[in-house]
mmCIF file of C-alpha atoms in Angstrom:
data_model
loop_
_atom_site.group_PDB
_atom_site.id
_atom_site.type_symbol
_atom_site.label_atom_id
_atom_site.label_comp_id
_atom_site.label_asym_id
_atom_site.label_seq_id
_atom_site.Cartn_x
_atom_site.Cartn_y
_atom_site.Cartn_z
ATOM 1 C CA UNK A 1 8.062 60.377 -186.534
ATOM 2 C CA UNK A 2 4.675 61.457 -185.190
ATOM 3 C CA UNK A 3 4.806 64.702 -183.217
ATOM 4 C CA UNK A 4 2.530 65.293 -180.247
ATOM 5 C CA UNK A 5 0.155 68.296 -180.554
ATOM 6 C CA UNK A 6 1.580 69.801 -177.357
ATOM 7 C CA UNK A 7 5.074 69.892 -178.855
ATOM 8 C CA UNK A 8 3.823 71.640 -181.991
ATOM 9 C CA UNK A 9 1.819 74.189 -179.985
ATOM 10 C CA UNK A 10 4.786 74.856 -177.684
ATOM 11 C CA UNK A 11 7.092 75.374 -180.674
ATOM 12 C CA UNK A 12 4.621 77.823 -182.248
ATOM 13 C CA UNK A 13 4.225 79.778 -178.986
ATOM 14 C CA UNK A 14 7.999 79.894 -178.551
ATOM 15 C CA UNK A 15 8.465 81.038 -182.151
ATOM 16 C CA UNK A 16 5.877 83.814 -181.767
ATOM 17 C CA UNK A 17 7.505 84.952 -178.516
ATOM 18 C CA UNK A 18 10.901 85.031 -180.207
ATOM 19 C CA UNK A 19 9.533 87.125 -183.076
ATOM 20 C CA UNK A 20 8.086 89.533 -180.496
ATOM 21 C CA UNK A 21 11.525 89.791 -178.896
ATOM 22 C CA UNK A 22 13.010 90.602 -182.287
ATOM 23 C CA UNK A 23 10.446 93.376 -182.676
ATOM 24 C CA UNK A 24 11.389 94.732 -179.248
ATOM 25 C CA UNK A 25 15.063 94.607 -180.238
ATOM 26 C CA UNK A 26 14.348 96.669 -183.358
ATOM 27 C CA UNK A 27 12.360 99.221 -181.357
ATOM 28 C CA UNK A 28 15.158 99.476 -178.793
ATOM 29 C CA UNK A 29 17.687 99.971 -181.579
ATOM 30 C CA UNK A 30 15.582 102.799 -183.004
ATOM 31 C CA UNK A 31 15.268 104.255 -179.514
ATOM 32 C CA UNK A 32 19.050 104.204 -179.161
ATOM 33 C CA UNK A 33 19.382 106.103 -182.455
ATOM 34 C CA UNK A 34 16.897 108.744 -181.262
ATOM 35 C CA UNK A 35 18.737 109.065 -177.942
ATOM 36 C CA UNK A 36 22.023 109.501 -179.763
ATOM 37 C CA UNK A 37 20.535 112.191 -182.003
ATOM 38 C CA UNK A 38 19.110 113.941 -178.951
ATOM 39 C CA UNK A 39 22.583 114.046 -177.398
ATOM 40 C CA UNK A 40 24.028 115.443 -180.622
ATOM 41 C CA UNK A 41 21.411 118.209 -180.713
ATOM 42 C CA UNK A 42 21.875 119.050 -177.038
ATOM 43 C CA UNK A 43 18.408 117.899 -175.973
ATOM 44 C CA UNK A 44 16.598 119.777 -178.753
ATOM 45 C CA UNK A 45 15.016 117.411 -181.227
ATOM 46 C CA UNK A 46 12.255 118.476 -183.613
ATOM 47 C CA UNK A 47 11.871 121.775 -181.822
ATOM 48 C CA UNK A 48 11.060 120.117 -178.493
ATOM 49 C CA UNK A 49 13.209 120.802 -175.459
ATOM 50 C CA UNK A 50 13.906 117.684 -173.453
ATOM 51 C CA UNK A 51 15.890 116.861 -170.351
ATOM 52 C CA UNK A 52 19.587 116.141 -170.989
ATOM 53 C CA UNK A 53 20.166 112.553 -172.033
ATOM 54 C CA UNK A 54 23.095 110.729 -170.358
ATOM 55 C CA UNK A 55 25.859 109.971 -172.863
ATOM 56 C CA UNK A 56 25.897 106.276 -171.891
ATOM 57 C CA UNK A 57 22.167 105.716 -172.434
ATOM 58 C CA UNK A 58 22.332 104.932 -176.201
ATOM 59 C CA UNK A 59 25.065 102.341 -175.591
ATOM 60 C CA UNK A 60 22.977 100.765 -172.840
ATOM 61 C CA UNK A 61 19.975 100.653 -175.176
ATOM 62 C CA UNK A 62 22.040 99.016 -177.924
ATOM 63 C CA UNK A 63 23.288 96.380 -175.474
ATOM 64 C CA UNK A 64 19.711 95.612 -174.407
ATOM 65 C CA UNK A 65 18.739 95.333 -178.070
ATOM 66 C CA UNK A 66 21.563 92.843 -178.649
ATOM 67 C CA UNK A 67 20.429 90.877 -175.582
ATOM 68 C CA UNK A 68 16.888 90.625 -176.975
ATOM 69 C CA UNK A 69 18.303 89.452 -180.313
ATOM 70 C CA UNK A 70 20.299 86.737 -178.514
ATOM 71 C CA UNK A 71 17.249 85.558 -176.561
ATOM 72 C CA UNK A 72 15.167 85.549 -179.739
ATOM 73 C CA UNK A 73 17.814 83.467 -181.530
ATOM 74 C CA UNK A 74 17.814 80.999 -178.619
ATOM 75 C CA UNK A 75 14.031 80.708 -178.800
ATOM 76 C CA UNK A 76 13.962 80.260 -182.585
ATOM 77 C CA UNK A 77 16.639 77.551 -182.486
ATOM 78 C CA UNK A 78 14.747 75.769 -179.701
ATOM 79 C CA UNK A 79 11.478 75.971 -181.649
ATOM 80 C CA UNK A 80 13.183 74.430 -184.689
ATOM 81 C CA UNK A 81 14.619 71.712 -182.442
ATOM 82 C CA UNK A 82 11.146 70.973 -181.072
ATOM 83 C CA UNK A 83 9.685 70.681 -184.579
ATOM 84 C CA UNK A 84 12.486 68.239 -185.432
ATOM 85 C CA UNK A 85 12.116 66.443 -182.059
ATOM 86 C CA UNK A 86 15.712 66.907 -180.964
ATOM 87 C CA UNK A 87 16.585 65.793 -177.447
ATOM 88 C CA UNK A 88 18.605 68.951 -176.691
ATOM 89 C CA UNK A 89 15.509 71.030 -177.547
ATOM 90 C CA UNK A 90 13.593 69.419 -174.695
ATOM 91 C CA UNK A 91 16.233 70.469 -172.187
ATOM 92 C CA UNK A 92 16.395 73.919 -173.762
ATOM 93 C CA UNK A 93 12.642 74.476 -173.492
ATOM 94 C CA UNK A 94 12.738 73.271 -169.884
ATOM 95 C CA UNK A 95 15.365 75.913 -169.085
ATOM 96 C CA UNK A 96 13.319 78.574 -170.881
ATOM 97 C CA UNK A 97 10.196 77.469 -169.015
ATOM 98 C CA UNK A 98 11.992 77.684 -165.688
ATOM 99 C CA UNK A 99 13.225 81.193 -166.506
ATOM 100 C CA UNK A 100 9.717 82.300 -167.533
ATOM 101 C CA UNK A 101 8.266 80.951 -164.287
ATOM 102 C CA UNK A 102 10.950 82.610 -162.137
ATOM 103 C CA UNK A 103 10.443 85.946 -163.915
ATOM 104 C CA UNK A 104 6.676 85.841 -164.325
ATOM 105 C CA UNK A 105 5.626 84.810 -160.813
ATOM 106 C CA UNK A 106 7.441 87.544 -158.815
ATOM 107 C CA UNK A 107 6.482 90.196 -161.380
ATOM 108 C CA UNK A 108 2.818 89.161 -161.235
ATOM 109 C CA UNK A 109 2.778 89.177 -157.428
ATOM 110 C CA UNK A 110 4.494 92.580 -157.338
ATOM 111 C CA UNK A 111 1.923 94.159 -159.644
ATOM 112 C CA UNK A 112 -0.946 92.611 -157.704
ATOM 113 C CA UNK A 113 0.535 94.078 -154.506
ATOM 114 C CA UNK A 114 0.735 97.506 -156.136
ATOM 115 C CA UNK A 115 -2.924 97.336 -157.140
ATOM 116 C CA UNK A 116 -3.921 96.641 -153.526
ATOM 117 C CA UNK A 117 -2.174 99.619 -151.901
ATOM 118 C CA UNK A 118 -2.996 103.347 -152.095
ATOM 119 C CA UNK A 119 -1.416 104.743 -155.229
ATOM 120 C CA UNK A 120 0.098 108.256 -155.274
ATOM 121 C CA UNK A 121 -1.140 110.671 -157.914
ATOM 122 C CA UNK A 122 1.074 113.387 -159.473
ATOM 123 C CA UNK A 123 0.440 116.873 -158.184
ATOM 124 C CA UNK A 124 -0.296 118.027 -161.734
ATOM 125 C CA UNK A 125 -3.482 115.924 -161.828
ATOM 126 C CA UNK A 126 -6.673 117.836 -161.073
ATOM 127 C CA UNK A 127 -8.285 116.952 -157.740
ATOM 128 C CA UNK A 128 -11.536 116.001 -159.467
ATOM 129 C CA UNK A 129 -9.680 113.482 -161.622
ATOM 130 C CA UNK A 130 -7.751 111.748 -158.831
ATOM 131 C CA UNK A 131 -10.137 108.786 -158.655
ATOM 132 C CA UNK A 132 -10.063 108.361 -162.437
ATOM 133 C CA UNK A 133 -6.250 108.487 -162.499
ATOM 134 C CA UNK A 134 -6.011 105.876 -159.736
ATOM 135 C CA UNK A 135 -8.488 103.630 -161.543
ATOM 136 C CA UNK A 136 -6.549 103.854 -164.798
ATOM 137 C CA UNK A 137 -3.301 103.093 -162.952
ATOM 138 C CA UNK A 138 -4.852 100.018 -161.350
ATOM 139 C CA UNK A 139 -6.143 98.849 -164.724
ATOM 140 C CA UNK A 140 -2.647 99.208 -166.188
ATOM 141 C CA UNK A 141 -1.109 97.321 -163.262
ATOM 142 C CA UNK A 142 -3.806 94.648 -163.475
ATOM 143 C CA UNK A 143 -3.112 94.215 -167.187
ATOM 144 C CA UNK A 144 0.588 93.875 -166.441
ATOM 145 C CA UNK A 145 -0.159 91.302 -163.732
ATOM 146 C CA UNK A 146 -2.296 89.326 -166.201
ATOM 147 C CA UNK A 147 0.528 89.410 -168.754
ATOM 148 C CA UNK A 148 3.121 88.165 -166.289
ATOM 149 C CA UNK A 149 0.622 85.600 -165.042
ATOM 150 C CA UNK A 150 0.350 84.299 -168.607
ATOM 151 C CA UNK A 151 4.146 84.218 -168.895
ATOM 152 C CA UNK A 152 4.383 82.273 -165.622
ATOM 153 C CA UNK A 153 1.617 79.867 -166.717
ATOM 154 C CA UNK A 154 3.396 79.155 -170.006
ATOM 155 C CA UNK A 155 6.652 78.468 -168.165
ATOM 156 C CA UNK A 156 5.027 76.131 -165.648
ATOM 157 C CA UNK A 157 3.067 74.324 -168.379
ATOM 158 C CA UNK A 158 6.308 73.606 -170.245
ATOM 159 C CA UNK A 159 7.978 72.377 -167.065
ATOM 160 C CA UNK A 160 5.098 69.961 -166.504
ATOM 161 C CA UNK A 161 4.392 68.890 -170.094
ATOM 162 C CA UNK A 162 7.971 68.212 -171.189
ATOM 163 C CA UNK A 163 8.508 66.059 -168.086
ATOM 164 C CA UNK A 164 5.572 63.773 -168.905
ATOM 165 C CA UNK A 165 6.606 60.171 -169.482
ATOM 166 C CA UNK A 166 5.279 59.993 -173.058
ATOM 167 C CA UNK A 167 7.023 63.247 -174.020
ATOM 168 C CA UNK A 168 10.320 62.150 -172.471
ATOM 169 C CA UNK A 169 10.005 58.844 -174.278
ATOM 170 C CA UNK A 170 9.379 60.527 -177.623
ATOM 171 C CA UNK A 171 12.518 62.657 -177.369
ATOM 172 C CA UNK A 172 14.531 59.692 -176.042
ATOM 173 C CA UNK A 173 13.470 57.488 -178.956
ATOM 174 C CA UNK A 174 14.336 60.287 -181.383
ATOM 175 C CA UNK A 175 17.876 60.860 -180.193
ATOM 176 C CA UNK A 176 18.872 57.958 -177.937
ATOM 177 C CA UNK A 177 18.451 57.454 -174.215
ATOM 178 C CA UNK A 178 19.692 60.197 -171.916
ATOM 179 C CA UNK A 179 22.900 59.533 -170.043
ATOM 180 C CA UNK A 180 22.808 58.519 -166.390
ATOM 181 C CA UNK A 181 23.224 61.343 -163.924
ATOM 182 C CA UNK A 182 21.646 63.861 -166.291
ATOM 183 C CA UNK A 183 21.554 67.354 -164.862
ATOM 184 C CA UNK A 184 18.123 68.240 -163.342
ATOM 185 C CA UNK A 185 16.417 70.948 -165.375
ATOM 186 C CA UNK A 186 15.994 73.224 -162.323
ATOM 187 C CA UNK A 187 19.746 73.074 -161.728
ATOM 188 C CA UNK A 188 20.280 73.932 -165.391
ATOM 189 C CA UNK A 189 17.893 76.871 -165.021
ATOM 190 C CA UNK A 190 19.744 78.233 -161.993
ATOM 191 C CA UNK A 191 23.056 77.801 -163.817
ATOM 192 C CA UNK A 192 21.799 79.779 -166.823
ATOM 193 C CA UNK A 193 20.364 82.502 -164.579
ATOM 194 C CA UNK A 194 23.699 82.748 -162.767
ATOM 195 C CA UNK A 195 25.550 83.227 -166.057
ATOM 196 C CA UNK A 196 23.015 85.853 -167.180
ATOM 197 C CA UNK A 197 23.444 87.586 -163.822
ATOM 198 C CA UNK A 198 27.212 87.655 -164.344
ATOM 199 C CA UNK A 199 26.777 89.364 -167.717
ATOM 200 C CA UNK A 200 24.365 91.851 -166.144
ATOM 201 C CA UNK A 201 26.901 92.739 -163.454
ATOM 202 C CA UNK A 202 29.540 93.369 -166.116
ATOM 203 C CA UNK A 203 27.128 95.630 -167.999
ATOM 204 C CA UNK A 204 26.264 97.631 -164.857
ATOM 205 C CA UNK A 205 29.962 97.879 -163.985
ATOM 206 C CA UNK A 206 30.713 99.842 -167.157
ATOM 207 C CA UNK A 207 27.744 102.185 -166.765
ATOM 208 C CA UNK A 208 28.345 105.525 -164.980
ATOM 209 C CA UNK A 209 25.765 104.871 -162.282
ATOM 210 C CA UNK A 210 26.517 104.186 -158.620
ATOM 211 C CA UNK A 211 26.467 100.699 -157.194
ATOM 212 C CA UNK A 212 25.111 99.463 -153.878
ATOM 213 C CA UNK A 213 26.553 96.762 -151.664
ATOM 214 C CA UNK A 214 25.340 96.114 -148.092
ATOM 215 C CA UNK A 215 24.243 99.737 -147.763
ATOM 216 C CA UNK A 216 27.430 101.307 -149.119
ATOM 217 C CA UNK A 217 27.114 103.471 -152.214
ATOM 218 C CA UNK A 218 30.029 102.690 -154.486
ATOM 219 C CA UNK A 219 31.413 104.949 -157.184
ATOM 220 C CA UNK A 220 34.182 104.710 -159.764
ATOM 221 C CA UNK A 221 36.725 101.929 -159.537
ATOM 222 C CA UNK A 222 35.358 100.664 -156.221
ATOM 223 C CA UNK A 223 32.009 99.947 -157.886
ATOM 224 C CA UNK A 224 33.727 98.307 -160.867
ATOM 225 C CA UNK A 225 35.855 96.071 -158.629
ATOM 226 C CA UNK A 226 32.899 94.913 -156.506
ATOM 227 C CA UNK A 227 30.642 94.233 -159.497
ATOM 228 C CA UNK A 228 33.344 92.385 -161.402
ATOM 229 C CA UNK A 229 34.062 90.274 -158.309
ATOM 230 C CA UNK A 230 30.352 89.528 -157.972
ATOM 231 C CA UNK A 231 30.188 88.685 -161.695
ATOM 232 C CA UNK A 232 33.098 86.275 -161.241
ATOM 233 C CA UNK A 233 31.284 84.554 -158.360
ATOM 234 C CA UNK A 234 28.079 84.217 -160.391
ATOM 235 C CA UNK A 235 29.932 82.936 -163.437
ATOM 236 C CA UNK A 236 31.876 80.391 -161.389
ATOM 237 C CA UNK A 237 28.731 79.171 -159.640
ATOM 238 C CA UNK A 238 26.920 78.869 -162.982
ATOM 239 C CA UNK A 239 29.737 76.807 -164.496
ATOM 240 C CA UNK A 240 29.993 74.652 -161.369
ATOM 241 C CA UNK A 241 26.254 73.945 -161.391
ATOM 242 C CA UNK A 242 26.276 73.142 -165.097
ATOM 243 C CA UNK A 243 29.070 70.614 -164.553
ATOM 244 C CA UNK A 244 27.371 69.239 -161.427
ATOM 245 C CA UNK A 245 30.443 69.962 -159.333
ATOM 246 C CA UNK A 246 29.882 69.958 -155.586
ATOM 247 C CA UNK A 247 31.976 73.094 -155.165
ATOM 248 C CA UNK A 248 29.606 74.845 -157.597
ATOM 249 C CA UNK A 249 26.613 73.928 -155.438
ATOM 250 C CA UNK A 250 28.340 75.166 -152.281
ATOM 251 C CA UNK A 251 29.479 78.367 -153.980
ATOM 252 C CA UNK A 252 25.927 79.017 -155.193
ATOM 253 C CA UNK A 253 24.610 78.486 -151.665
ATOM 254 C CA UNK A 254 27.169 81.014 -150.399
ATOM 255 C CA UNK A 255 26.075 83.524 -153.056
ATOM 256 C CA UNK A 256 22.425 83.104 -152.017
ATOM 257 C CA UNK A 257 23.427 83.617 -148.363
ATOM 258 C CA UNK A 258 25.144 86.900 -149.273
ATOM 259 C CA UNK A 259 22.074 87.975 -151.205
ATOM 260 C CA UNK A 260 19.796 87.190 -148.265
ATOM 261 C CA UNK A 261 22.087 89.109 -145.902
ATOM 262 C CA UNK A 262 21.973 92.131 -148.188
ATOM 263 C CA UNK A 263 18.171 92.025 -148.297
ATOM 264 C CA UNK A 264 18.087 91.880 -144.501
ATOM 265 C CA UNK A 265 20.336 94.967 -144.285
ATOM 266 C CA UNK A 266 17.980 96.961 -146.509
ATOM 267 C CA UNK A 267 14.913 95.715 -144.637
ATOM 268 C CA UNK A 268 16.396 96.771 -141.294
ATOM 269 C CA UNK A 269 17.568 100.136 -142.635
ATOM 270 C CA UNK A 270 15.171 101.194 -145.436
ATOM 271 C CA UNK A 271 16.745 104.670 -145.563
ATOM 272 C CA UNK A 272 19.784 103.098 -147.265
ATOM 273 C CA UNK A 273 17.682 102.128 -150.271
ATOM 274 C CA UNK A 274 16.114 105.582 -150.434
ATOM 275 C CA UNK A 275 19.543 107.219 -150.405
ATOM 276 C CA UNK A 276 20.795 104.850 -153.086
ATOM 277 C CA UNK A 277 17.777 105.613 -155.298
ATOM 278 C CA UNK A 278 18.465 109.328 -154.951
ATOM 279 C CA UNK A 279 22.092 108.811 -156.015
ATOM 280 C CA UNK A 280 20.992 106.817 -159.057
ATOM 281 C CA UNK A 281 18.497 109.563 -159.922
ATOM 282 C CA UNK A 282 21.199 112.212 -159.744
ATOM 283 C CA UNK A 283 23.505 110.179 -161.983
ATOM 284 C CA UNK A 284 20.706 109.905 -164.580
ATOM 285 C CA UNK A 285 19.771 113.608 -164.418
ATOM 286 C CA UNK A 286 16.573 112.749 -162.545
ATOM 287 C CA UNK A 287 17.432 114.552 -159.333
ATOM 288 C CA UNK A 288 14.487 116.916 -159.656
ATOM 289 C CA UNK A 289 11.952 114.275 -160.606
ATOM 290 C CA UNK A 290 8.893 113.985 -158.413
ATOM 291 C CA UNK A 291 9.486 111.608 -155.501
ATOM 292 C CA UNK A 292 6.906 109.078 -154.373
ATOM 293 C CA UNK A 293 5.459 109.366 -150.859
ATOM 294 C CA UNK A 294 7.775 107.723 -148.293
ATOM 295 C CA UNK A 295 5.091 105.286 -147.121
ATOM 296 C CA UNK A 296 4.441 104.146 -150.693
ATOM 297 C CA UNK A 297 8.151 103.764 -151.370
ATOM 298 C CA UNK A 298 8.556 101.690 -148.218
ATOM 299 C CA UNK A 299 5.759 99.338 -149.301
ATOM 300 C CA UNK A 300 7.265 98.909 -152.765
ATOM 301 C CA UNK A 301 10.771 98.307 -151.408
ATOM 302 C CA UNK A 302 9.605 95.830 -148.750
ATOM 303 C CA UNK A 303 7.514 93.913 -151.271
ATOM 304 C CA UNK A 304 10.482 93.759 -153.660
ATOM 305 C CA UNK A 305 12.830 92.579 -150.926
ATOM 306 C CA UNK A 306 10.314 90.002 -149.718
ATOM 307 C CA UNK A 307 9.879 88.529 -153.197
ATOM 308 C CA UNK A 308 13.636 88.540 -153.716
ATOM 309 C CA UNK A 309 14.176 86.654 -150.476
ATOM 310 C CA UNK A 310 11.546 84.075 -151.462
ATOM 311 C CA UNK A 311 13.324 83.492 -154.784
ATOM 312 C CA UNK A 312 16.691 83.063 -153.048
ATOM 313 C CA UNK A 313 15.179 80.670 -150.504
ATOM 314 C CA UNK A 314 13.587 78.680 -153.342
ATOM 315 C CA UNK A 315 17.007 78.362 -154.990
ATOM 316 C CA UNK A 316 18.484 77.147 -151.706
ATOM 317 C CA UNK A 317 15.684 74.579 -151.396
ATOM 318 C CA UNK A 318 16.295 73.350 -154.960
ATOM 319 C CA UNK A 319 20.032 73.013 -154.381
ATOM 320 C CA UNK A 320 19.370 71.052 -151.178
ATOM 321 C CA UNK A 321 16.776 68.823 -152.855
ATOM 322 C CA UNK A 322 19.090 67.863 -155.732
ATOM 323 C CA UNK A 323 22.232 67.510 -153.615
ATOM 324 C CA UNK A 324 22.460 63.783 -154.471
ATOM 325 C CA UNK A 325 22.903 64.644 -158.172
ATOM 326 C CA UNK A 326 26.174 66.341 -157.243
ATOM 327 C CA UNK A 327 27.251 63.404 -155.090
ATOM 328 C CA UNK A 328 26.632 60.943 -157.912
ATOM 329 C CA UNK A 329 28.735 63.109 -160.170
ATOM 330 C CA UNK A 330 31.849 62.691 -157.992
ATOM 331 C CA UNK A 331 31.440 58.917 -157.706
ATOM 332 C CA UNK A 332 32.928 56.307 -157.953
ATOM 333 C CA UNK A 333 35.319 56.617 -155.078
ATOM 334 C CA UNK A 334 39.023 56.749 -155.731
ATOM 335 C CA UNK A 335 39.389 53.748 -153.399
ATOM 336 C CA UNK A 336 37.628 51.458 -155.909
ATOM 337 C CA UNK A 337 39.992 49.136 -157.781
ATOM 338 C CA UNK A 338 40.473 49.885 -161.452
ATOM 339 C CA UNK A 339 38.654 47.595 -163.845
ATOM 340 C CA UNK A 340 40.877 45.066 -165.616
ATOM 341 C CA UNK A 341 40.220 44.849 -169.337
#
């Protein structure tokens, strides 16, 4: 079967990105080993005195390394499926593209916002070098914005290309026609993100750092209970969306409403976020680290909350737009007479 050039290029890009993730996983694993050795030597490694390393940090690093390995494996399998023109690979690359777009766009906008506001300079920097330090910082942020812009562009290009009629037809001819009522790829993307969010909540629940919920700073078992409950909600909504169950759509809408309400609380009372950041810093032995100017912190927090609210509103709009897909899933009505063979 003849493969389209766009499919081959997409598979190569996905394969290269997966190999990069594997490299990052290896580097994180090595970092976890160094952190563990630093804990064993009481912060003295190679004759250099360092700040105390939290005992949980190596475990957290190993978990992140395993996550990168899992994502790399997903990408490699999808790339192989694209080379072999498997129908499931098209849906997989659509989900990956949606995730890249949702991650890349807010990150790019955030870095562009940071380049446009006055940047604080550490007190240790000489006064004559302030302008140079700010310029270098803006260059770094601009490079990061360009990187995330590329990530977002790749994601959007896959969403567009793999929904073209000729591409859909190629994958359909290779593995049969798709079933009626097929799950929209944006719904699949939200479902996968919900499941990833559930795993993230479980990971944060076992870490000895405080949690935040509607302005309350949670510690110990209270934090664990809230995060596990939130993980259960995210997992249930992800499963419900994947199965195209109406209750899953409504539960996801409720989760987005809670998220929006929490953002509003922090926007109205920005001091709550500052206090939470200080508690996190103390738990990570960063209590004496240099604090950013309050005005700069406020700009960063407000920009983050604004982008977060836009993402949640976009999810709500998607769930409303595809509401008929959930209605079709629960049809036909129970009142219809059974077919007689």
